[in-house]
mmCIF file of C-alpha atoms and ligand atoms in Angstrom:
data_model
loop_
_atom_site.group_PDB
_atom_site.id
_atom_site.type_symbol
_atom_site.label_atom_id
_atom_site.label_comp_id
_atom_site.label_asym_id
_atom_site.label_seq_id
_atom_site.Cartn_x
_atom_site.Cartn_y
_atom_site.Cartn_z
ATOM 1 C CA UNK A 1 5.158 22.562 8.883
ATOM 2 C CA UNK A 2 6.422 20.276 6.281
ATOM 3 C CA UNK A 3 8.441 17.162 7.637
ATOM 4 C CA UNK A 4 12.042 15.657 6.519
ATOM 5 C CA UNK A 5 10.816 12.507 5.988
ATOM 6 C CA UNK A 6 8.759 13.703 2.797
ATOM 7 C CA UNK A 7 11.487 14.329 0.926
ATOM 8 C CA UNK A 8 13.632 12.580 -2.164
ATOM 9 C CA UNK A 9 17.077 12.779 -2.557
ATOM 10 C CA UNK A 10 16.630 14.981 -5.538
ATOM 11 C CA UNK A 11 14.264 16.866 -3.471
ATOM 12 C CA UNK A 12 17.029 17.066 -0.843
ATOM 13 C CA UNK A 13 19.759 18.106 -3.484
ATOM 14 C CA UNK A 14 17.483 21.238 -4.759
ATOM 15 C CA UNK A 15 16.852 22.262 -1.163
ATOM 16 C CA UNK A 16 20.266 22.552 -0.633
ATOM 17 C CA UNK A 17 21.319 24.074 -3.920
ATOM 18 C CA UNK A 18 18.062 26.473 -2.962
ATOM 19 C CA UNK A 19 19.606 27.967 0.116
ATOM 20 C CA UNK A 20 22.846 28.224 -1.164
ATOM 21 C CA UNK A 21 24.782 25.548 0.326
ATOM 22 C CA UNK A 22 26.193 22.384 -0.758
ATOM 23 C CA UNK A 23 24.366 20.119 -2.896
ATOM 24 C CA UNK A 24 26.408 16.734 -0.967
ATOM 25 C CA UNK A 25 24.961 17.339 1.651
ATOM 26 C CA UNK A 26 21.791 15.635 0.691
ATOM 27 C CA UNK A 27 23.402 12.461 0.981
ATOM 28 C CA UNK A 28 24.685 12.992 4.126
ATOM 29 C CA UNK A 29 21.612 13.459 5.843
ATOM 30 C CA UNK A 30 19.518 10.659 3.509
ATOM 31 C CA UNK A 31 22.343 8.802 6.076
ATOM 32 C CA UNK A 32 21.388 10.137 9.124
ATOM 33 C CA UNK A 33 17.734 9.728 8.903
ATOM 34 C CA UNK A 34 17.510 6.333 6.737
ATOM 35 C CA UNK A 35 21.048 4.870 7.978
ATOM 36 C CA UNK A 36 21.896 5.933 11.599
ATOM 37 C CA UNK A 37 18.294 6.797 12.502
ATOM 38 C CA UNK A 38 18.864 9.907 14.304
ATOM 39 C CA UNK A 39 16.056 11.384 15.996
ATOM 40 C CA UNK A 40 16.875 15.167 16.318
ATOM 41 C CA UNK A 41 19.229 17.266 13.867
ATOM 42 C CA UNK A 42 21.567 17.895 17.085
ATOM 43 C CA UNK A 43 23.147 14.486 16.335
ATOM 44 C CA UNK A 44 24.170 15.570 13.047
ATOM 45 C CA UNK A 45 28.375 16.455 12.848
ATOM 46 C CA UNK A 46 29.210 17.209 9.328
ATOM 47 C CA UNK A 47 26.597 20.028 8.465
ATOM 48 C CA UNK A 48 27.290 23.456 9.610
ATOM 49 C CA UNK A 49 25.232 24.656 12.806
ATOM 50 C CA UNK A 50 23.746 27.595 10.246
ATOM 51 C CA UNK A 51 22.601 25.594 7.624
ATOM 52 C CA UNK A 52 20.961 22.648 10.219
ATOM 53 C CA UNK A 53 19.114 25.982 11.838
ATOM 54 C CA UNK A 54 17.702 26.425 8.767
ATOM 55 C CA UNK A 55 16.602 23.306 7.827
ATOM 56 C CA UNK A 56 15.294 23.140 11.549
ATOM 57 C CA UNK A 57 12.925 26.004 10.608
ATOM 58 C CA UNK A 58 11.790 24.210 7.151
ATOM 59 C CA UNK A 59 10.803 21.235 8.288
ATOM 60 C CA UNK A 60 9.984 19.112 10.930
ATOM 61 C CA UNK A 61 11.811 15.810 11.765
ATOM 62 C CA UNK A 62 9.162 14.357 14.354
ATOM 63 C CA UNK A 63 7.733 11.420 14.284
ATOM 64 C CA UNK A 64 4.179 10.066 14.438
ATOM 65 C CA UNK A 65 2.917 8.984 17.641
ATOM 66 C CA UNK A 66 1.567 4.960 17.843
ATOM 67 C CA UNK A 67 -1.481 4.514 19.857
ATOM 68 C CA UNK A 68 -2.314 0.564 20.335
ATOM 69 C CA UNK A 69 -0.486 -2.429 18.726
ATOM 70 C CA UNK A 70 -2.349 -5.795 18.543
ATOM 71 C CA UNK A 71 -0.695 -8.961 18.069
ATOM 72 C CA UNK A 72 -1.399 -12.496 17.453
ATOM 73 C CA UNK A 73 0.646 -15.304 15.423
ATOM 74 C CA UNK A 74 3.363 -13.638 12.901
ATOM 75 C CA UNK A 75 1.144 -10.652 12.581
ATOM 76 C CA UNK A 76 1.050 -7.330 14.518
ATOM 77 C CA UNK A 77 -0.863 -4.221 13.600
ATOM 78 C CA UNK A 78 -0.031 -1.045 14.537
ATOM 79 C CA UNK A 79 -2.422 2.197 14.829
ATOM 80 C CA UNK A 80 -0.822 5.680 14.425
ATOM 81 C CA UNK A 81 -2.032 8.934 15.451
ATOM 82 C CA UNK A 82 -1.394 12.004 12.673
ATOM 83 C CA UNK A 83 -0.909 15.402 13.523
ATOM 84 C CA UNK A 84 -3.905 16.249 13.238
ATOM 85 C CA UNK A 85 -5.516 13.362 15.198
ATOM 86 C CA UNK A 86 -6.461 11.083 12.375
ATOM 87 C CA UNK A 87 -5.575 7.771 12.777
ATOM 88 C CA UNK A 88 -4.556 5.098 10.251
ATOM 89 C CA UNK A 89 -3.583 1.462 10.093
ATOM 90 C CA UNK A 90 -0.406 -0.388 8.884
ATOM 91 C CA UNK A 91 0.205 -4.135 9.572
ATOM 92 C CA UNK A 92 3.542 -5.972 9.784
ATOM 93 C CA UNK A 93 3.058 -10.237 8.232
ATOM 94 C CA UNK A 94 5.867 -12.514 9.081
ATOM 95 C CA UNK A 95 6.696 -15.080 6.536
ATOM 96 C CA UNK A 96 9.693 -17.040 5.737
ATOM 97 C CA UNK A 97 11.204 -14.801 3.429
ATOM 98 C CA UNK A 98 11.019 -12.045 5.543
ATOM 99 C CA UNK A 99 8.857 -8.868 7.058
ATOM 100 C CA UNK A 100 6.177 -7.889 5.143
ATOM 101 C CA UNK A 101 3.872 -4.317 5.777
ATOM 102 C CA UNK A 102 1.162 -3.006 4.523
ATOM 103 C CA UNK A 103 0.798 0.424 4.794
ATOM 104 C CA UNK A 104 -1.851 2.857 4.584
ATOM 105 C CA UNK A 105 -2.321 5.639 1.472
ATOM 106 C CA UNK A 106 -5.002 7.693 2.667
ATOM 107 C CA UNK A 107 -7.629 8.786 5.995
ATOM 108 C CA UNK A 108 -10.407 6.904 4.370
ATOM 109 C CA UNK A 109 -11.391 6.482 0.708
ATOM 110 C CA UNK A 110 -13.510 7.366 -1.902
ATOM 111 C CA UNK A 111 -13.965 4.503 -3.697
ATOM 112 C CA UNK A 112 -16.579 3.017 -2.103
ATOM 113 C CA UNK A 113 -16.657 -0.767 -2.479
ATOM 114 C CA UNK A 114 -19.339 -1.873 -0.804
ATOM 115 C CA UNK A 115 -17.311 -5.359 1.157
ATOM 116 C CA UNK A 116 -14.657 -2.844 2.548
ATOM 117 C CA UNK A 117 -14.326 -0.864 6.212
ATOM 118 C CA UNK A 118 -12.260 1.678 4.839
ATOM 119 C CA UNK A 119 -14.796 1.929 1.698
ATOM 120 C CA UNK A 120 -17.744 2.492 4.208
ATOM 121 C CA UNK A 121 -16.062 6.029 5.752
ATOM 122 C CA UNK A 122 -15.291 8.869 3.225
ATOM 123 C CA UNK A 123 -12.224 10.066 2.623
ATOM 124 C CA UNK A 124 -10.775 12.623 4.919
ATOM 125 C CA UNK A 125 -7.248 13.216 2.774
ATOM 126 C CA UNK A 126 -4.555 11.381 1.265
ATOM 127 C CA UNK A 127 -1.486 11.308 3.309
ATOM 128 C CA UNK A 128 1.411 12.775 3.069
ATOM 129 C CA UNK A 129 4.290 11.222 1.586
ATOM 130 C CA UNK A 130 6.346 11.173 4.719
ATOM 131 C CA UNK A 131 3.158 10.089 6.705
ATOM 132 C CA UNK A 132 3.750 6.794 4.417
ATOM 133 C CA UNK A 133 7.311 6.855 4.833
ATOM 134 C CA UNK A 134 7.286 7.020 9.038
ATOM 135 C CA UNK A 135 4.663 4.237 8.923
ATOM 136 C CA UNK A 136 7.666 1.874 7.539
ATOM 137 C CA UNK A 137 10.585 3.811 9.393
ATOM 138 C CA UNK A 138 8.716 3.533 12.993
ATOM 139 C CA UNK A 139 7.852 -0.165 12.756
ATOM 140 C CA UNK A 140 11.283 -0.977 11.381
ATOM 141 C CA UNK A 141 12.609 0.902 15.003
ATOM 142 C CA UNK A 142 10.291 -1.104 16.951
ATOM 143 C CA UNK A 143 11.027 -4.764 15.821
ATOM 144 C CA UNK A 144 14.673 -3.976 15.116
ATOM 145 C CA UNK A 145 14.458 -5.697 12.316
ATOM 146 C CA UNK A 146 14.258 -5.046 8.761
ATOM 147 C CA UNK A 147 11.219 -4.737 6.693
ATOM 148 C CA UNK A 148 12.025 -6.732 3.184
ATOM 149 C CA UNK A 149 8.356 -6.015 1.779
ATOM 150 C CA UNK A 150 5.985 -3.328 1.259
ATOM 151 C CA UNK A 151 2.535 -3.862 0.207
ATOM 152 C CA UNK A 152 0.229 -0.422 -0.333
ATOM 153 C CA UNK A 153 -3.152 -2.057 0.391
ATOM 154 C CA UNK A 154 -4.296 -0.910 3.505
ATOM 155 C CA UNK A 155 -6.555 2.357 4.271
ATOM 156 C CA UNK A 156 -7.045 4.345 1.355
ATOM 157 C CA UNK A 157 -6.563 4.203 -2.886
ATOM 158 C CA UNK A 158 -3.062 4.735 -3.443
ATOM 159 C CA UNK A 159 -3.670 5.906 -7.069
ATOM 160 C CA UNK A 160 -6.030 8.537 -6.064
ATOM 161 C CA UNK A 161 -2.840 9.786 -4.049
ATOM 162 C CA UNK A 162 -0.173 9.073 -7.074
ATOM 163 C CA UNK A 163 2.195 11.946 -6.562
ATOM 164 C CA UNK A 164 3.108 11.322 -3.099
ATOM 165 C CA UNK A 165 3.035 7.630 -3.886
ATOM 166 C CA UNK A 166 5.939 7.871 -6.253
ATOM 167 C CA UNK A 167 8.039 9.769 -3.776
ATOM 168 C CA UNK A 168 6.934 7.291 -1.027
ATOM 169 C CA UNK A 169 8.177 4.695 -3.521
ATOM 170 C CA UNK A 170 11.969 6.840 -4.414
ATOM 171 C CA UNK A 171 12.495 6.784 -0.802
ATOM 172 C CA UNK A 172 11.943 3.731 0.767
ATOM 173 C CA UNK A 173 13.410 2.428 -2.766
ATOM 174 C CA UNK A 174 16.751 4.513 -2.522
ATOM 175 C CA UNK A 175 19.841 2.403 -1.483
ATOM 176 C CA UNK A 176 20.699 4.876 1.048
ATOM 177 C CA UNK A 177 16.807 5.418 1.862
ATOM 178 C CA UNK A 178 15.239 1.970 3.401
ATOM 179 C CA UNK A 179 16.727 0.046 0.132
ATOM 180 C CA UNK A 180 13.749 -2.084 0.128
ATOM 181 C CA UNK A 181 14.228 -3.606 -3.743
ATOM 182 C CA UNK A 182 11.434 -2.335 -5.984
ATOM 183 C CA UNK A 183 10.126 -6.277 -6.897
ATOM 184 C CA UNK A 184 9.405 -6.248 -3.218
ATOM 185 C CA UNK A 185 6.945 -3.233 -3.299
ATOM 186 C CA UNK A 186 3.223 -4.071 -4.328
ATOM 187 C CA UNK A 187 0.905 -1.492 -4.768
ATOM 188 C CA UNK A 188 -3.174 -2.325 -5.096
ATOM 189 C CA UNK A 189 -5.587 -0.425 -6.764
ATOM 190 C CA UNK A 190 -9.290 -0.933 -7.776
ATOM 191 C CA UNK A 191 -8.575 -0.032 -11.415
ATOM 192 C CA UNK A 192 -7.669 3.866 -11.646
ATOM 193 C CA UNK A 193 -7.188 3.194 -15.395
ATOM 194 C CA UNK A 194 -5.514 6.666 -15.984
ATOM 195 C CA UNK A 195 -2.895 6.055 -13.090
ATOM 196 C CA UNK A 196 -2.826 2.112 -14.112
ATOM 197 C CA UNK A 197 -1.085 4.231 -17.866
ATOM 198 C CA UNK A 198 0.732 6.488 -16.107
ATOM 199 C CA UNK A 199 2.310 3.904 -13.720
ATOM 200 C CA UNK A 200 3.954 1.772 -16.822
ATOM 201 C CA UNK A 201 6.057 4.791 -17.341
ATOM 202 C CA UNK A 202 7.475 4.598 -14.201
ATOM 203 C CA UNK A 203 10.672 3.343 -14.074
ATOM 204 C CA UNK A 204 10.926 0.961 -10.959
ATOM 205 C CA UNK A 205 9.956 -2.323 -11.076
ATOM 206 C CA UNK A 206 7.424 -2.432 -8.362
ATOM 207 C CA UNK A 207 4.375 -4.662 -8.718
ATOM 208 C CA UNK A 208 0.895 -4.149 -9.518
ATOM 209 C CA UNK A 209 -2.128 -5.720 -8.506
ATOM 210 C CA UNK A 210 -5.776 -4.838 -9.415
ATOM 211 C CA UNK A 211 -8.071 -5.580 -7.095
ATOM 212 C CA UNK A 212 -10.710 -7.193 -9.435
ATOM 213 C CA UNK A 213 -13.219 -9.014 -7.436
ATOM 214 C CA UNK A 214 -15.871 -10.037 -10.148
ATOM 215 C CA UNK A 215 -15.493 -11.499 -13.565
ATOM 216 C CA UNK A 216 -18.006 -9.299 -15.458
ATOM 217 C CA UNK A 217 -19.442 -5.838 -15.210
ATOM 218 C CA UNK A 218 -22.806 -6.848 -13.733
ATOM 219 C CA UNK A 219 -21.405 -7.972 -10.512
ATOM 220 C CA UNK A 220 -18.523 -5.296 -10.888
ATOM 221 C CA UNK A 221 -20.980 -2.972 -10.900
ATOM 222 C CA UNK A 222 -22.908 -3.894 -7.962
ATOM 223 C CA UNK A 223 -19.810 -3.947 -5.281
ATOM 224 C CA UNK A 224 -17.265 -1.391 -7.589
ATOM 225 C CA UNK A 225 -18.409 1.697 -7.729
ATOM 226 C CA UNK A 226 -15.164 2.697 -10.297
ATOM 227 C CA UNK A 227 -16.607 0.250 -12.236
ATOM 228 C CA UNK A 228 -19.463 2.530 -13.482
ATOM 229 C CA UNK A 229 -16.245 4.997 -14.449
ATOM 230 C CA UNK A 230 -13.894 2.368 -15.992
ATOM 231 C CA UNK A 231 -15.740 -0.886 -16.407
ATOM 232 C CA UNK A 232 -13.752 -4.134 -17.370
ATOM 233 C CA UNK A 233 -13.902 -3.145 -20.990
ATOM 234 C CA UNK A 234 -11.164 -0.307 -20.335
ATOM 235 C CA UNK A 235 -9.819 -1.701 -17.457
ATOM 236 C CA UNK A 236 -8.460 -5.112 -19.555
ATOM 237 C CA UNK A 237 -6.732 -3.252 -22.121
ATOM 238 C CA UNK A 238 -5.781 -0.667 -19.983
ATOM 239 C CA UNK A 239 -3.820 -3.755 -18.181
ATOM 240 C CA UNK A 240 -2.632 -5.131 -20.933
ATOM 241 C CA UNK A 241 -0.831 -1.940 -22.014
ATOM 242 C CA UNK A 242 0.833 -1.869 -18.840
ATOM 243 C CA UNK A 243 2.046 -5.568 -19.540
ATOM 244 C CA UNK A 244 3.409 -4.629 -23.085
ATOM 245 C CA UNK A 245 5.093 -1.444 -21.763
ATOM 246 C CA UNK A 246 6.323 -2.961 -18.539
ATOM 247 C CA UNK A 247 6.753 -7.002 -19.344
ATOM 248 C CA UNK A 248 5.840 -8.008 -16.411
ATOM 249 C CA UNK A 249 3.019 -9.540 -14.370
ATOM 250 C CA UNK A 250 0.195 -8.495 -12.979
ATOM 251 C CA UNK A 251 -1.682 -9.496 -9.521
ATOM 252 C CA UNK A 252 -5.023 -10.014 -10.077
ATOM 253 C CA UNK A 253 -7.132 -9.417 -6.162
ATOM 254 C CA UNK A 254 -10.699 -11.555 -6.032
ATOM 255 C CA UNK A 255 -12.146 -11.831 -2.934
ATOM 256 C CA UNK A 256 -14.912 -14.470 -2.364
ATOM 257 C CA UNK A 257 -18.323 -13.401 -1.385
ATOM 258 C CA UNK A 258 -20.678 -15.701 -0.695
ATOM 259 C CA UNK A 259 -23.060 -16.033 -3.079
ATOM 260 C CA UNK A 260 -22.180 -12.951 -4.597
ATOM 261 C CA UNK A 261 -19.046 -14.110 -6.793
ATOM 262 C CA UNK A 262 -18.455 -17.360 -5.948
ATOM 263 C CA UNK A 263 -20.625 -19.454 -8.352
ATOM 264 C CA UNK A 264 -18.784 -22.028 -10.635
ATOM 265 C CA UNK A 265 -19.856 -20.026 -13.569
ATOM 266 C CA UNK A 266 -18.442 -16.822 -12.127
ATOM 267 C CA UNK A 267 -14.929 -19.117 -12.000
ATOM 268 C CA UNK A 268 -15.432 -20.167 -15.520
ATOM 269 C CA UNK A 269 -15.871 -16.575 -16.765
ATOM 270 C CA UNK A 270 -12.999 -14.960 -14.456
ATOM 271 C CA UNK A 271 -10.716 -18.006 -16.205
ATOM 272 C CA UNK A 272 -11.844 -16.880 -19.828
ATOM 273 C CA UNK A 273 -11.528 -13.125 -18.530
ATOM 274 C CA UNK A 274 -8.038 -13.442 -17.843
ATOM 275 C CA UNK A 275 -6.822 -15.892 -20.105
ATOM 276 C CA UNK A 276 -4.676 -14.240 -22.410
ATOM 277 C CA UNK A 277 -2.915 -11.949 -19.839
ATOM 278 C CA UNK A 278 0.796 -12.892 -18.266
ATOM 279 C CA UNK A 279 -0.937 -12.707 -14.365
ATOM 280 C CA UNK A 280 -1.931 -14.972 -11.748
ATOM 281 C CA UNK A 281 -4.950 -14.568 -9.286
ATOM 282 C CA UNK A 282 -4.962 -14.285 -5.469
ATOM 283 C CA UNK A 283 -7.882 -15.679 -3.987
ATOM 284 C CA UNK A 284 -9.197 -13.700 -0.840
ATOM 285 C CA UNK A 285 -11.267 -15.488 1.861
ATOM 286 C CA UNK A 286 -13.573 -12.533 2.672
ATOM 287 C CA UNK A 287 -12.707 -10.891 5.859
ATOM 288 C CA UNK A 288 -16.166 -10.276 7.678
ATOM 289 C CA UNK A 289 -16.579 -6.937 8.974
ATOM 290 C CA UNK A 290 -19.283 -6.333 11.953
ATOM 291 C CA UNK A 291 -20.890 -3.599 9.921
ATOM 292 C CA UNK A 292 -21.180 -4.743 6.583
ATOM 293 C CA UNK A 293 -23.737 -7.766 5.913
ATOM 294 C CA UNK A 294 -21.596 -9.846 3.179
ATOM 295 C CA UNK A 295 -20.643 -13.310 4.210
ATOM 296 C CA UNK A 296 -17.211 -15.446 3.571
ATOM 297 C CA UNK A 297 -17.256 -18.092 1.001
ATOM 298 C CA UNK A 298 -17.152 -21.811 2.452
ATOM 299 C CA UNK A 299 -14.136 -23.467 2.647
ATOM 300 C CA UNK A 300 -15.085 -25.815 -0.036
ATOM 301 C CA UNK A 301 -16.815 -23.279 -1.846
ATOM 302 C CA UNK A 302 -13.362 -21.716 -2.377
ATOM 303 C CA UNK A 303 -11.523 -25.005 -3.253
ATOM 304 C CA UNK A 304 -14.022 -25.618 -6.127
ATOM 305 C CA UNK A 305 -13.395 -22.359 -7.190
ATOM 306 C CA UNK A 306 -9.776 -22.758 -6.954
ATOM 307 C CA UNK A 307 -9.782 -26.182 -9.048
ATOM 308 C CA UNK A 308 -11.576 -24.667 -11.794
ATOM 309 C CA UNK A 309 -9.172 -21.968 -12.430
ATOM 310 C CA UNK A 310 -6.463 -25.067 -12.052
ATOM 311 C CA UNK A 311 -7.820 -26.938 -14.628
ATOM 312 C CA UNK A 312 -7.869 -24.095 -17.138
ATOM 313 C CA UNK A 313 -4.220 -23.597 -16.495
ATOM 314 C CA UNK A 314 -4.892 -19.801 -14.635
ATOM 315 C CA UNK A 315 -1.885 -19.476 -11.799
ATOM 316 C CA UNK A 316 -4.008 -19.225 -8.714
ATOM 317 C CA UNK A 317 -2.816 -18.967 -4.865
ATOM 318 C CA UNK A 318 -5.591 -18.947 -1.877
ATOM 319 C CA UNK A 319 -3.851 -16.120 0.010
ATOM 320 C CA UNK A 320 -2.514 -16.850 3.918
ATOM 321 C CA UNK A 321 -5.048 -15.575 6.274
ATOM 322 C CA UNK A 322 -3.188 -13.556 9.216
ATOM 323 C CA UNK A 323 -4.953 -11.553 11.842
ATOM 324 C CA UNK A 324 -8.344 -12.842 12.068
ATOM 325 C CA UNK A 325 -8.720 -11.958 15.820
ATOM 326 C CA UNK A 326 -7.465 -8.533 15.484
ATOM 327 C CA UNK A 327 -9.573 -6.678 12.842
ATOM 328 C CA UNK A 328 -7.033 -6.680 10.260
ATOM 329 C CA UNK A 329 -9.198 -6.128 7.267
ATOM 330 C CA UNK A 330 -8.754 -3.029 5.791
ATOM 331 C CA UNK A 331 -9.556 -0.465 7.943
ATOM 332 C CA UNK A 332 -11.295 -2.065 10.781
ATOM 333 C CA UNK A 333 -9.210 -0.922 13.786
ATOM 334 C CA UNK A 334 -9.337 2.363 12.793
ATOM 335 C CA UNK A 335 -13.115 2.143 12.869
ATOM 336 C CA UNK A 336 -13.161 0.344 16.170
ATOM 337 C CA UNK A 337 -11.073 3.502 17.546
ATOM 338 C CA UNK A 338 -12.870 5.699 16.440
ATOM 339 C CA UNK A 339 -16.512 3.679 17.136
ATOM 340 C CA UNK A 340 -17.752 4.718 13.864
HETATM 341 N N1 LIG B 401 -7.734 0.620 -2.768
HETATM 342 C C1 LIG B 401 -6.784 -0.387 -3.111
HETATM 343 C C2 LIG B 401 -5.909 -0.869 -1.952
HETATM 344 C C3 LIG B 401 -6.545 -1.024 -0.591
HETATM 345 S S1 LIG B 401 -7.639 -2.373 -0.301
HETATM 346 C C4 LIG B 401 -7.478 -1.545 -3.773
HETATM 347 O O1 LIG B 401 -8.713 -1.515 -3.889
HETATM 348 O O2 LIG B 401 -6.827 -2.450 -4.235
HETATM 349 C C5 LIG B 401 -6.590 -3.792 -0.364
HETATM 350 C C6 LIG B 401 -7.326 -5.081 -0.725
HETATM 351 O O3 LIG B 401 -8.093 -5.553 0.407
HETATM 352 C C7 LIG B 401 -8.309 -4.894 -1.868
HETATM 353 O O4 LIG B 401 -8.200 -5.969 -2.768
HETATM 354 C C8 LIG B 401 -9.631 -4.891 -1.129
HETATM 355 O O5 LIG B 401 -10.666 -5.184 -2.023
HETATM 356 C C9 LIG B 401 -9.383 -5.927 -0.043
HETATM 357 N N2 LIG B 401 -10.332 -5.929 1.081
HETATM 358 C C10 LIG B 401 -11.040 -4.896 1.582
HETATM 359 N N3 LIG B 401 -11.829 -5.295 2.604
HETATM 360 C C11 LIG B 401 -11.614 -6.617 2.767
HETATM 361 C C12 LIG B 401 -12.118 -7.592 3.668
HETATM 362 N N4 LIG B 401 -13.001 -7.281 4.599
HETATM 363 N N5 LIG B 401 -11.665 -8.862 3.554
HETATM 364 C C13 LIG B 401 -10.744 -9.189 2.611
HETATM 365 N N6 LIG B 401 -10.200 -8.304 1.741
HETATM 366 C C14 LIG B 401 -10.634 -7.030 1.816
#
């Protein structure tokens, strides 16, 4: 059965108009689920009891169930159980401007890089666009406390799932859905260079970051399998298209492998690389998964690294590292749960 919570407001409207009822009261129950949070359609008072029967019969309006939360300092990640007994991850990040999640996009992935968890398990499916929605919704209930930020980079490539991304992305955007603003939204992808075009059409001004990892296609190659389909010599342009059409900035993802990536020419070339684009890169200490043999780049490995891009003016952060003792790379508690 389909569920509520996978549904726009336009979506809402037509369903409505569909059955022959009004078209308002789309609106009203966007407000009952997003605003007052009700949890069965018997709280709702201003639809008629026919037309709630039938929407009873079209969809669902449970929830998904969470199976173990694991905490440790500003950081708590949650594991949820599907309908069908899947399992993903989504992790709340407490920082001084607010909540920050990161939510899950599909069971598994196909991409394959060969540093990630979630890379090392195929994909099952993508999820559906009110699984994404109910990751945000439920953890929102829990703290009781809003979520200001959403970042799509947990299980799963969100632009191998770009339908029910977008309508993940007009309802949590929607003032009367969670109103989270669209600059607050992030959404990562390896470099799906046909989504990467489609997604500068799209009108809301959510970010984009491209999880890059290597500064030429040798060493793309070797750990990004979608580099072998679009290799840095599409993927560039294809970014700076985006740029033109969108003018805005991009996030550029390199995680630091040691002695994979890491070298001081590798810096030099990722500076050149990137040097005419309006972005700034994100430094990743490498997470290190128990069943994957790549190792973390020193400390001062990763500052030399850092100064070099400094010094030919490239806007570089070392990202925050939250949730070392808890497996909070990408997809390593589902992996423990499932003890593959
Ligand atoms: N498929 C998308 C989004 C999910 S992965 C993408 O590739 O961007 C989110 C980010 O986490 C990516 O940059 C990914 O390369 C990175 N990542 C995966 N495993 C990691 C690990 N063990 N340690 C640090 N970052 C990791």
């Amino acid at each position: 059965m389909k569920n509520i919570y996978g549904l726009t407001l336009d979506d809402m409207e037509k369903y409505f108009l569909d059955i022959g009822s009004k078209k308002f009261h789309a609106l009203q129950l966007f407000s009952w689920l997003y605003e007052k949070r009700i949890e069965n359609y018997e709280q709702i008072t201003d639809i008629k009891k026919e037309v709630l029967e039938k929407i009873r019969n079209d969809y669902s309006i449970d929830r998904l169930k969470i199976v173990d939360i694991q905490e440790d300092v500003d950081v708590c990640k949650y594991l949820f159980e599907l309908f069908d007994g899947e399992h993903i991850e989504a992790v709340l990040m407490r920082h001084d401007y607010g909540n920050s999640v990161c939510i899950s996009s599909q069971v598994g992935c196909n991409m394959g890089c060969k540093f990630c968890e979630s890379g090392r398990r195929k994909k099952v499916r993508n999820l559906e666009t009110y699984e994404m929605v109910l990751q945000l919704l439920m953890i929102e209930e829990l703290l009781n406390e809003r979520i200001s930020h959403v970042v799509v980079m947990g299980i799963g490539e969100p632009f191998d799932n770009y339908d029910n991304l977008i309508k993940f992305f007009k309802i949590i955007n929607h003032p009367k859905g969670l109103a989270i603003g669209a600059r607050h939204i992030t959404v990562s992808t390896c470099g799906v260079v046909p989504k990467i075009l489609e997604f500068s059409e799209f009108p809301l001004q959510i970010n984009l970051a491209i999880s890059l990892h290597a500064p030429n296609n040798e060493i793309r190659n070797k750990i990004m399998p979608i580099n072998k389909a679009y290799p840095l010599d599409v993927l560039i342009p294809a970014i700076k298209k985006y740029l033109e059409k969108t003018n805005r900035r991009v996030t550029f993802e390199y995680i630091l492998l040691d002695g994979i990536n890491d070298s001081e020419q590798c810096a030099l070339e990722l500076a050149k690389l990137v040097s005419n684009i309006n972005c700034y890169i994100n430094l990743i200490p490498y997470n290190e998964t128990n069943n994957l043999d790549f190792k973390r780049t020193k400390t001062i490995q990763i500052m030399r690294f850092y100064d070099i891009l400094k010094k030919n003016n490239i806007n570089v952060t070392i990202r925050r590292e939250f949730g070392g003792k808890i497996s909070a790379a990408c997809g390593q508690l589902r992996s423990k749960k499932e003890e593959l």
